[in-house]
mmCIF file of C-alpha atoms in Angstrom:
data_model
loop_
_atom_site.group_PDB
_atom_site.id
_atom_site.type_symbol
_atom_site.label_atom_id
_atom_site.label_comp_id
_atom_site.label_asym_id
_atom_site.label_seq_id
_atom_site.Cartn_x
_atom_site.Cartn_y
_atom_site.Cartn_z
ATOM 1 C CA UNK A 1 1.598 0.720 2.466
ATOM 2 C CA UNK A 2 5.143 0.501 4.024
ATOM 3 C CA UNK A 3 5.441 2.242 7.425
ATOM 4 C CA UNK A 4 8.459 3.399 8.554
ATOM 5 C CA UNK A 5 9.601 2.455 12.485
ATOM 6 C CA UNK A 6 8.419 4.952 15.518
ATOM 7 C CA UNK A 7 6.142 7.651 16.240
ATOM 8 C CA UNK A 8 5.339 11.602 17.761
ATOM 9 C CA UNK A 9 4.657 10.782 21.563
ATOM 10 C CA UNK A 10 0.965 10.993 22.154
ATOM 11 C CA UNK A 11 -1.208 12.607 24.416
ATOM 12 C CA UNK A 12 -0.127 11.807 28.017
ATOM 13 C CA UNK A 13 -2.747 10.090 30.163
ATOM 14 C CA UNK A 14 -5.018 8.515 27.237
ATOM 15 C CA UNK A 15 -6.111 4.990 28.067
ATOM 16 C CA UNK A 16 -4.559 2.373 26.158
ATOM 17 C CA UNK A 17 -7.630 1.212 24.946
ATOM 18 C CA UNK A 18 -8.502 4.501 23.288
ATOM 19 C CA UNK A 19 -5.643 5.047 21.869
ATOM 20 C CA UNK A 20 -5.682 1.386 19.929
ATOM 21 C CA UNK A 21 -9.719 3.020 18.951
ATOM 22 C CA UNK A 22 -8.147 6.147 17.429
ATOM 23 C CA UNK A 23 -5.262 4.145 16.216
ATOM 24 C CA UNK A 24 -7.011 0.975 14.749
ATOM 25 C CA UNK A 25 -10.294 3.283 13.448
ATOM 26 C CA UNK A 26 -8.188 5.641 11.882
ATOM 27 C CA UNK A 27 -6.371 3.337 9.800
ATOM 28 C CA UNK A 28 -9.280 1.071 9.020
ATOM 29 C CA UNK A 29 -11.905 4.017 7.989
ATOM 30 C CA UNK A 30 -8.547 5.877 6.345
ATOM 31 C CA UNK A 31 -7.451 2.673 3.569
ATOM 32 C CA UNK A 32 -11.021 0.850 3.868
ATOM 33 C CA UNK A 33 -12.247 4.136 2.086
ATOM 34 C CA UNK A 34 -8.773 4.495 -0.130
ATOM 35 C CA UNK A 35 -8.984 1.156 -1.063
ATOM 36 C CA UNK A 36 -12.844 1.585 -2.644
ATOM 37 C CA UNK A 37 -11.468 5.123 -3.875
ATOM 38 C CA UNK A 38 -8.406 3.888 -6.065
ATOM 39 C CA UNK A 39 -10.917 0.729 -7.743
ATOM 40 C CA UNK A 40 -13.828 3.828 -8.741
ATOM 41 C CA UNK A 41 -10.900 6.153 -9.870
ATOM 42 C CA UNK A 42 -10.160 3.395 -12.583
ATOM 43 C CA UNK A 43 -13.580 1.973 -12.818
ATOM 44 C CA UNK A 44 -14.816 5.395 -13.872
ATOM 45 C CA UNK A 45 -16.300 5.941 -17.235
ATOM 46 C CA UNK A 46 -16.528 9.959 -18.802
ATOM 47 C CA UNK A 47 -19.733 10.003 -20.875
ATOM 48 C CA UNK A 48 -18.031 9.558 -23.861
ATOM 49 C CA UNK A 49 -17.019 6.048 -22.573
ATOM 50 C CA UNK A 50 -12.620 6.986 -21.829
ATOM 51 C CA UNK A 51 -11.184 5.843 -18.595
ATOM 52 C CA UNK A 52 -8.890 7.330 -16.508
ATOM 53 C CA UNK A 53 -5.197 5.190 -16.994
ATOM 54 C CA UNK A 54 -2.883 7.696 -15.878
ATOM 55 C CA UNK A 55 -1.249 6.058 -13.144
ATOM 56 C CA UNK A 56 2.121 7.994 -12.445
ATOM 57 C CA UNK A 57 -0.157 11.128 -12.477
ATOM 58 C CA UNK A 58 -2.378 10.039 -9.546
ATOM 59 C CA UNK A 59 1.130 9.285 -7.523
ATOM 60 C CA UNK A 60 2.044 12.785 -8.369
ATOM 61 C CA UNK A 61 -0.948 13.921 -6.255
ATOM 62 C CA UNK A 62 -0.966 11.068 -3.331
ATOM 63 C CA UNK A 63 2.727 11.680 -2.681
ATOM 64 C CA UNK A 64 2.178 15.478 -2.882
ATOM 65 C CA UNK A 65 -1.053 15.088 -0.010
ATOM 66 C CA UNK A 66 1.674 13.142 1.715
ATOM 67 C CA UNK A 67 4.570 15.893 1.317
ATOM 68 C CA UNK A 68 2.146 18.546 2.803
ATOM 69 C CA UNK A 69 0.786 16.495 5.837
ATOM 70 C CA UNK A 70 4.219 15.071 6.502
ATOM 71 C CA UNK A 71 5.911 18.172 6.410
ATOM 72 C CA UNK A 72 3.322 20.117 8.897
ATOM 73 C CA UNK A 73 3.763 17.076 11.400
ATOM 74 C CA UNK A 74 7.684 17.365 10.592
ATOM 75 C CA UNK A 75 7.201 20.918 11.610
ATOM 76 C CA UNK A 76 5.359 20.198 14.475
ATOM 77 C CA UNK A 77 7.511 17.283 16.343
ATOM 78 C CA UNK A 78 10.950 19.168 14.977
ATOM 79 C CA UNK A 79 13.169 17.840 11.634
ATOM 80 C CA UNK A 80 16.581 15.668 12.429
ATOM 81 C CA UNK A 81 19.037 16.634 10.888
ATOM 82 C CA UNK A 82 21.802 14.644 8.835
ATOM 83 C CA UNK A 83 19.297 12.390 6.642
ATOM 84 C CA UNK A 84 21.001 10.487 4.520
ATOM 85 C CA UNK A 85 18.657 11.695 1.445
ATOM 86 C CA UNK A 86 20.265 9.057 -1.139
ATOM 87 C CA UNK A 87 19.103 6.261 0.530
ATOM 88 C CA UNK A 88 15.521 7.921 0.584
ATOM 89 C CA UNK A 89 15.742 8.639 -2.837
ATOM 90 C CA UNK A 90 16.181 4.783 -3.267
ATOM 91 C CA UNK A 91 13.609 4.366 -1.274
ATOM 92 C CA UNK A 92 11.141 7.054 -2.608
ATOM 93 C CA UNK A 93 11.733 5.274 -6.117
ATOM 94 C CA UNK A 94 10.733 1.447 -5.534
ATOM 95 C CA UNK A 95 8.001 2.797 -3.630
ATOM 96 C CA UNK A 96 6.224 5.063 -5.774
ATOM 97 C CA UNK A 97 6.946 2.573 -8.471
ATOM 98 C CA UNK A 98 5.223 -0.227 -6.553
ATOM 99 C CA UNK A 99 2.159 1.714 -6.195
ATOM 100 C CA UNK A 100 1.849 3.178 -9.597
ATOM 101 C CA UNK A 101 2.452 -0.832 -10.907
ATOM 102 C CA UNK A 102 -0.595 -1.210 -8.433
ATOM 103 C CA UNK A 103 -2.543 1.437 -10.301
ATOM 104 C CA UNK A 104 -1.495 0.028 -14.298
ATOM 105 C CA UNK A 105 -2.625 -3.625 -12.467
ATOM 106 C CA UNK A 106 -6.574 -2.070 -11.519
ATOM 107 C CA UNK A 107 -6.048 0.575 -14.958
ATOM 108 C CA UNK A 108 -5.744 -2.681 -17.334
ATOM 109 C CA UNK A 109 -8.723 -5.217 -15.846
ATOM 110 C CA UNK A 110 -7.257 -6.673 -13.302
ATOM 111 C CA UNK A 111 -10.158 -6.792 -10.469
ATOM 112 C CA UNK A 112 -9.498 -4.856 -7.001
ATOM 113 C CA UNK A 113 -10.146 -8.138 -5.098
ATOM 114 C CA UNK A 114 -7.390 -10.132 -7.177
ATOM 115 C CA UNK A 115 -4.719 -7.266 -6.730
ATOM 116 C CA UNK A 116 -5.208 -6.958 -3.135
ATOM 117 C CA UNK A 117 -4.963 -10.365 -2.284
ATOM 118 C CA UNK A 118 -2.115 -10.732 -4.852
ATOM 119 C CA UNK A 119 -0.397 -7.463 -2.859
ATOM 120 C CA UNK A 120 -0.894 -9.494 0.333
ATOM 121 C CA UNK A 121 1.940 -12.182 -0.957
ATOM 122 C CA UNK A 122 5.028 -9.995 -0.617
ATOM 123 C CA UNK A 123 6.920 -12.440 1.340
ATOM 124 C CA UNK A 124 7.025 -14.412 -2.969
ATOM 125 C CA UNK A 125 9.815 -11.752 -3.785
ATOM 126 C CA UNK A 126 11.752 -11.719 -0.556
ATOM 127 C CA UNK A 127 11.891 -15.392 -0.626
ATOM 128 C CA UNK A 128 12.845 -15.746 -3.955
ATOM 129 C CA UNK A 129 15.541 -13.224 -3.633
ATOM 130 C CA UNK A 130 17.121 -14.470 -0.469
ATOM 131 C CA UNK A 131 17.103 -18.166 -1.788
ATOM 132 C CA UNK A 132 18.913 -16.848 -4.977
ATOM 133 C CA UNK A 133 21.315 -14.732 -2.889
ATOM 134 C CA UNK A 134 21.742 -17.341 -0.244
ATOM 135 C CA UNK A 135 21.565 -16.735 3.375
ATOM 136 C CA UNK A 136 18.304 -17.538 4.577
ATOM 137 C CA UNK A 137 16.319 -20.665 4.905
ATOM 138 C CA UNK A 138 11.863 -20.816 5.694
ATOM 139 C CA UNK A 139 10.178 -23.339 7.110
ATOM 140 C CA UNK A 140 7.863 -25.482 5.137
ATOM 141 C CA UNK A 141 4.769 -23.768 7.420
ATOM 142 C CA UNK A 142 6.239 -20.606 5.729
ATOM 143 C CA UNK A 143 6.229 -22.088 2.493
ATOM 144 C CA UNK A 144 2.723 -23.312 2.936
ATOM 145 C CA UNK A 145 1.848 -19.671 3.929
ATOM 146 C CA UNK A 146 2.836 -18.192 0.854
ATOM 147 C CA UNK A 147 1.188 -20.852 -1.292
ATOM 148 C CA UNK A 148 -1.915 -20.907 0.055
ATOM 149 C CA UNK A 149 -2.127 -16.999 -1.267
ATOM 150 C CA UNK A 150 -0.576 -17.196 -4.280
ATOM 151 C CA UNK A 151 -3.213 -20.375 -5.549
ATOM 152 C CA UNK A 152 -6.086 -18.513 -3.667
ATOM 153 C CA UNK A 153 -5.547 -15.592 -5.759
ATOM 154 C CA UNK A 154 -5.266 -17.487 -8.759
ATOM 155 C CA UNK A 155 -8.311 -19.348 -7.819
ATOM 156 C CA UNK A 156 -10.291 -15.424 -7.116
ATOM 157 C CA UNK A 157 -9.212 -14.617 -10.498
ATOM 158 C CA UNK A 158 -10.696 -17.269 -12.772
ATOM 159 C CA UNK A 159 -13.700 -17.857 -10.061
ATOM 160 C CA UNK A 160 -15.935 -15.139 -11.639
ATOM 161 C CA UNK A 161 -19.765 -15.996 -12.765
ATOM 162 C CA UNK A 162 -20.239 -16.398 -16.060
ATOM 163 C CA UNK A 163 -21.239 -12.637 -17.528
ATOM 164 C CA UNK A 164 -19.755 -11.242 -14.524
ATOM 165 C CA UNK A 165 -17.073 -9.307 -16.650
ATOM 166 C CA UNK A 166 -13.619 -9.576 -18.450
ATOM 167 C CA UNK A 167 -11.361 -12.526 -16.734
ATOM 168 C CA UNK A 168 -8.015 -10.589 -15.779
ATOM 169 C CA UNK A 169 -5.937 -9.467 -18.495
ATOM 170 C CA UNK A 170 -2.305 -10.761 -19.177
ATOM 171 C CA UNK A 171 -1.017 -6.804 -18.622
ATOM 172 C CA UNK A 172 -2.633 -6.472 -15.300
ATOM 173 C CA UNK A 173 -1.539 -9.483 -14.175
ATOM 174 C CA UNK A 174 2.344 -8.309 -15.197
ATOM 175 C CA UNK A 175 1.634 -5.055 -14.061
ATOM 176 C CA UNK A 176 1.185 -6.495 -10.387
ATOM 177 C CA UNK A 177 4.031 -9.098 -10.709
ATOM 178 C CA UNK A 178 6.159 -6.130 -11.407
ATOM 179 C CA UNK A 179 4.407 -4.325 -8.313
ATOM 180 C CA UNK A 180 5.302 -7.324 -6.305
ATOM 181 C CA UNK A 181 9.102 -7.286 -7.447
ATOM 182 C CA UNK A 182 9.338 -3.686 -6.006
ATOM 183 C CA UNK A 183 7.780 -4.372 -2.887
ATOM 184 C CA UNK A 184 10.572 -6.868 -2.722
ATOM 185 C CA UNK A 185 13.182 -4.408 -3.931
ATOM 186 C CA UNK A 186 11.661 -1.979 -0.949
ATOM 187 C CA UNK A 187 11.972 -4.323 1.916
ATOM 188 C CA UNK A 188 15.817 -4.817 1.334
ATOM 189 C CA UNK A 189 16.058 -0.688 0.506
ATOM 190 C CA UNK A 190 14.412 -0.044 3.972
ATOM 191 C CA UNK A 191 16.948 -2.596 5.681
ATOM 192 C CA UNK A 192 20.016 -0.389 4.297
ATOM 193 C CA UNK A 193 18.487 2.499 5.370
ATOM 194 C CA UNK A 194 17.817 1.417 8.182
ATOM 195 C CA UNK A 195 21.454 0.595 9.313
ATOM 196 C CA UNK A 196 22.951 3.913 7.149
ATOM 197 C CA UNK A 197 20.875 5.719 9.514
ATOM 198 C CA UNK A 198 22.168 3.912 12.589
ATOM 199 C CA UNK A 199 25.725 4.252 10.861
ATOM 200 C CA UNK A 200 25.797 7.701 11.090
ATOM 201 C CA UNK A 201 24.067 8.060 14.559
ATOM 202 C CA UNK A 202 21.126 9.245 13.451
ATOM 203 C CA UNK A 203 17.233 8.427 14.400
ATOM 204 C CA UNK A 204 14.887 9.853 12.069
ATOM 205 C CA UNK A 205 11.057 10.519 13.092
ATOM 206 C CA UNK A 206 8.092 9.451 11.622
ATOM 207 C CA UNK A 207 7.155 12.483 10.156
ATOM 208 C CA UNK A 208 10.911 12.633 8.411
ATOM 209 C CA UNK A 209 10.161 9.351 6.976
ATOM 210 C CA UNK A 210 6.816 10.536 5.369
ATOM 211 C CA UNK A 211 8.142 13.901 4.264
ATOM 212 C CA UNK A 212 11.403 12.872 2.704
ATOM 213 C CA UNK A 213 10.063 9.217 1.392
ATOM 214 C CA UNK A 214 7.037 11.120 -0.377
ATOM 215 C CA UNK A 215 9.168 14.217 -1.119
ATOM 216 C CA UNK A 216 11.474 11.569 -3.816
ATOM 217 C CA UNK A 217 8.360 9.583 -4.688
ATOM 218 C CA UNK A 218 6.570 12.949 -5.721
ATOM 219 C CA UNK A 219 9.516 13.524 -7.970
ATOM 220 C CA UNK A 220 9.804 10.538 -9.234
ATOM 221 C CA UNK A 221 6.654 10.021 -10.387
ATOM 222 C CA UNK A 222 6.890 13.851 -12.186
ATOM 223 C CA UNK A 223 9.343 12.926 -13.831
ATOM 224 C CA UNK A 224 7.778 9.719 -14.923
ATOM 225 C CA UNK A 225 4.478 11.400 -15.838
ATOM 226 C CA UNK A 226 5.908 14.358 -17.795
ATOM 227 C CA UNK A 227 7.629 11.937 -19.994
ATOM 228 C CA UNK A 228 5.068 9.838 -20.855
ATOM 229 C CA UNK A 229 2.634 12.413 -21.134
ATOM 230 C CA UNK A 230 0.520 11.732 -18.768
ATOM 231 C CA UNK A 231 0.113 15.248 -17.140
ATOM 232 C CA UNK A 232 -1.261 17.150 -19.328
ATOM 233 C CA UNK A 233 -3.857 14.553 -21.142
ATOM 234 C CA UNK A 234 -4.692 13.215 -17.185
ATOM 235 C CA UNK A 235 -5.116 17.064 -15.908
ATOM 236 C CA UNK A 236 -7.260 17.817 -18.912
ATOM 237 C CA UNK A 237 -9.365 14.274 -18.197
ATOM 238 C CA UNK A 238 -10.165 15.243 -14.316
ATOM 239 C CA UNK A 239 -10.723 18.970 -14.803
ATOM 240 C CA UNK A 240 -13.349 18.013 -17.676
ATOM 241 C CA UNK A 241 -14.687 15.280 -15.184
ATOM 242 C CA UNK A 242 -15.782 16.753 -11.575
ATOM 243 C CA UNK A 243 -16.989 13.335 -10.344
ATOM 244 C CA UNK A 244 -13.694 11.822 -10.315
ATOM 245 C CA UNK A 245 -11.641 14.696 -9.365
ATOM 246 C CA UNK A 246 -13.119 14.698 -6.402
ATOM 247 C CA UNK A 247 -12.642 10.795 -5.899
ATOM 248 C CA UNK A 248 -9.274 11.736 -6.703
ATOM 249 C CA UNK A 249 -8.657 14.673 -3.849
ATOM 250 C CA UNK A 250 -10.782 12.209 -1.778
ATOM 251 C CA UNK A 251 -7.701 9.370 -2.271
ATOM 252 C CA UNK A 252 -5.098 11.640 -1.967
ATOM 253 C CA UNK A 253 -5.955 12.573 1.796
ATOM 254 C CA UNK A 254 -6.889 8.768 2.672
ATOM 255 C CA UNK A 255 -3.330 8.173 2.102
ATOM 256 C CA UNK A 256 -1.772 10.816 4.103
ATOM 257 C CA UNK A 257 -4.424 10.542 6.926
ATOM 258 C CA UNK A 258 -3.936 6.753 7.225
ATOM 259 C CA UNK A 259 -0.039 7.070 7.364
ATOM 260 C CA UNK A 260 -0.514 9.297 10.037
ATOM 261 C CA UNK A 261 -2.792 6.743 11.403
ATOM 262 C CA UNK A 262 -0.091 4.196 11.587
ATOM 263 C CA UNK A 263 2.827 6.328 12.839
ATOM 264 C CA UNK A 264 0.445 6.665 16.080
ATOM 265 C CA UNK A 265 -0.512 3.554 16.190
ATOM 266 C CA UNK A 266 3.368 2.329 15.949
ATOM 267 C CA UNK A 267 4.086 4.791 18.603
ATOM 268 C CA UNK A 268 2.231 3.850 21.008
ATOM 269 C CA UNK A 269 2.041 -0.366 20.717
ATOM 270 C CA UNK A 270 4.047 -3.290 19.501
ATOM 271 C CA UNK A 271 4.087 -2.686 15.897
ATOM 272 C CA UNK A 272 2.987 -6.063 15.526
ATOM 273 C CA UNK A 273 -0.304 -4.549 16.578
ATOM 274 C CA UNK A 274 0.156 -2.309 13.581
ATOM 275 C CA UNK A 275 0.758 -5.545 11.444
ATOM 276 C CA UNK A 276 -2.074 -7.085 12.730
ATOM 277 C CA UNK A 277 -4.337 -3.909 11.977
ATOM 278 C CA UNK A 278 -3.151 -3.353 8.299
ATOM 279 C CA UNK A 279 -3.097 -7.025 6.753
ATOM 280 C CA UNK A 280 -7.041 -7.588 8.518
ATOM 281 C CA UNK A 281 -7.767 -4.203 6.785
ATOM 282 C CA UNK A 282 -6.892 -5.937 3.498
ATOM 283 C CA UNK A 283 -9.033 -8.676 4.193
ATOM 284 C CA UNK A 284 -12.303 -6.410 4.596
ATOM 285 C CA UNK A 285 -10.862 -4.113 1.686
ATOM 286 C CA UNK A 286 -11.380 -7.693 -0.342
ATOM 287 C CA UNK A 287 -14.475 -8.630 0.913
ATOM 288 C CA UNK A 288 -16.233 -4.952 1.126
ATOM 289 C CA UNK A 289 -15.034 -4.133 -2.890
ATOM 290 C CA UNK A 290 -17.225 -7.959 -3.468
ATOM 291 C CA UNK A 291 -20.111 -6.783 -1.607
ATOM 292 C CA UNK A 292 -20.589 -3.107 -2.704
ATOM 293 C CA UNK A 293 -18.919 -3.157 -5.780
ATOM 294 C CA UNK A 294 -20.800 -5.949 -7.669
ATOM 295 C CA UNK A 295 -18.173 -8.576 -8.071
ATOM 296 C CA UNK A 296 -20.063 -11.771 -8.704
ATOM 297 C CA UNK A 297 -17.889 -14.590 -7.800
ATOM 298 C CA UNK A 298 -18.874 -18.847 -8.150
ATOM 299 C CA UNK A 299 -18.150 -21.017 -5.579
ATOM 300 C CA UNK A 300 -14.831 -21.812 -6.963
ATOM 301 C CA UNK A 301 -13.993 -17.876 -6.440
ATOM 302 C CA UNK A 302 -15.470 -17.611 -2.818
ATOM 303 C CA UNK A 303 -12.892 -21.125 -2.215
ATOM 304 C CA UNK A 304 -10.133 -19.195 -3.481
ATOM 305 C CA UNK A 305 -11.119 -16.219 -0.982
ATOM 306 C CA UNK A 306 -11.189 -18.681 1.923
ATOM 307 C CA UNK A 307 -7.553 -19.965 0.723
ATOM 308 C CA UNK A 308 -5.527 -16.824 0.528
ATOM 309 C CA UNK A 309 -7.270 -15.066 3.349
ATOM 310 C CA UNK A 310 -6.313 -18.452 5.567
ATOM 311 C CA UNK A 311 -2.768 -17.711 4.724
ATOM 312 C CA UNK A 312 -2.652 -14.222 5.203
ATOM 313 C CA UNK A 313 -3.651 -14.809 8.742
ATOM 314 C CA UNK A 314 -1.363 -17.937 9.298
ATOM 315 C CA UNK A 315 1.084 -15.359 8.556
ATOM 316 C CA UNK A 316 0.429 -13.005 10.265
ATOM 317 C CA UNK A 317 0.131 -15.609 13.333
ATOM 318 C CA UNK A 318 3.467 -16.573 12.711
ATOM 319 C CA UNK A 319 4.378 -13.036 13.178
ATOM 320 C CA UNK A 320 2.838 -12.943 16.614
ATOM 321 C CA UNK A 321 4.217 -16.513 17.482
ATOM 322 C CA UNK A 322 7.982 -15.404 17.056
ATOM 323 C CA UNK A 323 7.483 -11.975 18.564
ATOM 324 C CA UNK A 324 6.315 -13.759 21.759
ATOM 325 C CA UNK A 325 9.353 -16.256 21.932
ATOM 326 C CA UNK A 326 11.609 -12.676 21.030
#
């Protein structure tokens, strides 16, 4: 999940130390339970064997949990005024799309464990687009960084037992390439906004980040759903199936709760700490989904764990390395 920059002050007096508890715990029991939600929403079987595979639909109803919560805290810590809603828009559209390519990626085989760690290698499209545009140069540690997740990943995804299930198929594996390709697209959206904002002298909250940003993705995906026809055949599929409507609900509020989560978090500590927090979370989302959801992987697969995992946290070391010399 991208967060946007700064928080609601919290309570006065509260020892750091709590406050990183509530902070860290919140986020961690928040997308540790989305993350096991969104693989049994499309792991879920109806007794006469369908699936559920509509993806802009479920975006409909996280962005719209997100709308609500964001625009009670809005309420509560007072709107700014003078948002420059086109840039959101932007914004609210490579981010919604992102997620729903996240969703088609779990919707057509591709394992949770795979598309997490594959998620965890956005710096591939930033790199790739700022050494086609020019301007920017990595270091070969950098390079090595990246690598190590992107063959560790591949190495997760053919690792399986034999009999443990269907190897990845080609569409999921496009489906988060494309997912990866807007989290690119997002990063350099959140930059402009960033500096339109500044442009025009304004500093938007947290809560004016998750209102508007979820206010265009909501949209978005509507009008994305309607017109494939996804919201009337996926409505129909989770009122006839209780069980995963409420796994649905139950997804829906682990989002907005775990944003919140992070704006207090960033608000109160270097949001490296944040960083630090959210990319560790993905490693346990990985390695809880293995243990309780019956992935078997071979020795080859549990390698390939070991691999991208190293590089996500050489990463995120790097992160902490050129904060300190900042």
């Amino acid at each position: 999940l991208n967060s946007p920059p700064g928080a609601a002050v919290a309570k006065a007096g509260m020892p750091d130390s709590v406050k990183l508890l509530i902070g860290a715990g919140g986020i961690y029991s928040a997308f540790l339970y989305y993350g096991s939600l969104q693989e049994d929403v499309f792991r879920y079987a109806a007794a006469d064997g369908t699936q559920f595979k509509q993806a802009w639909l479920l975006q409909v109803l996280e962005a719209l949990a997100n709308v609500i919560v964001g625009g009670i805290g809005m309420q509560l810590t007072g709107a700014t005024k003078g948002i420059p809603k086109k840039m959101f828009a932007v914004s609210g559209f490579t981010q919604v799309s992102a997620k729903a390519f996240t969703s088609l990626a779990l919707a057509n085989g591709l394992s949770f464990p795979v598309a997490t760690l594959a998620k965890s290698g956005k710096m591939v499209p930033v790199m790739i687009g700022s050494l086609l545009l020019g301007g920017a140069s990595y270091s070969i540690r950098e390079y090595l960084q990246v690598a190590a997740i992107i063959a560790g990943t591949a190495i997760v995804s053919m690792g399986k037992k034999k009999g443990a299930g269907a190897p990845s198929s080609a569409m999921g594996v496009t489906f988060i390439l494309l997912s990866l390709v807007m989290d690119g697209v997002t990063g350099g959206v959140q930059k402009k906004l960033k500096a339109e904002t500044k442009k025009v002298g304004i500093s938007p909250k947290p809560y004016d980040f998750m209102f508007w940003t979820n206010v265009f993705m909501c949209l978005t995906a509507i009008v994305i759903s309607a017109g494939l026809g996804e919201v009337t055949s996926g409505l129909s599929y989770i009122t006839s199936n209780p069980e995963i409507m409420s796994k649905i609900i139950k997804f829906a509020l682990c989002s907005a709760a775990g944003q919140s989560f992070i704006f207090f978090t960033i608000a109160n500590f270097d949001p490296l700490v944040c960083t630090t927090v959210t990319t560790t979370r993905k490693i346990f989302s990985v390695l809880l989904s293995i243990f309780l959801k019956g992935h078997q992987l071979s020795g080859q697969g549990w390698g390939g764990i070991a691999l991208a995992c190293g590089g996500i946290l050489a990463e995120m070391e790097g992160k902490m390395n050129k904060a300190k010399k900042a």
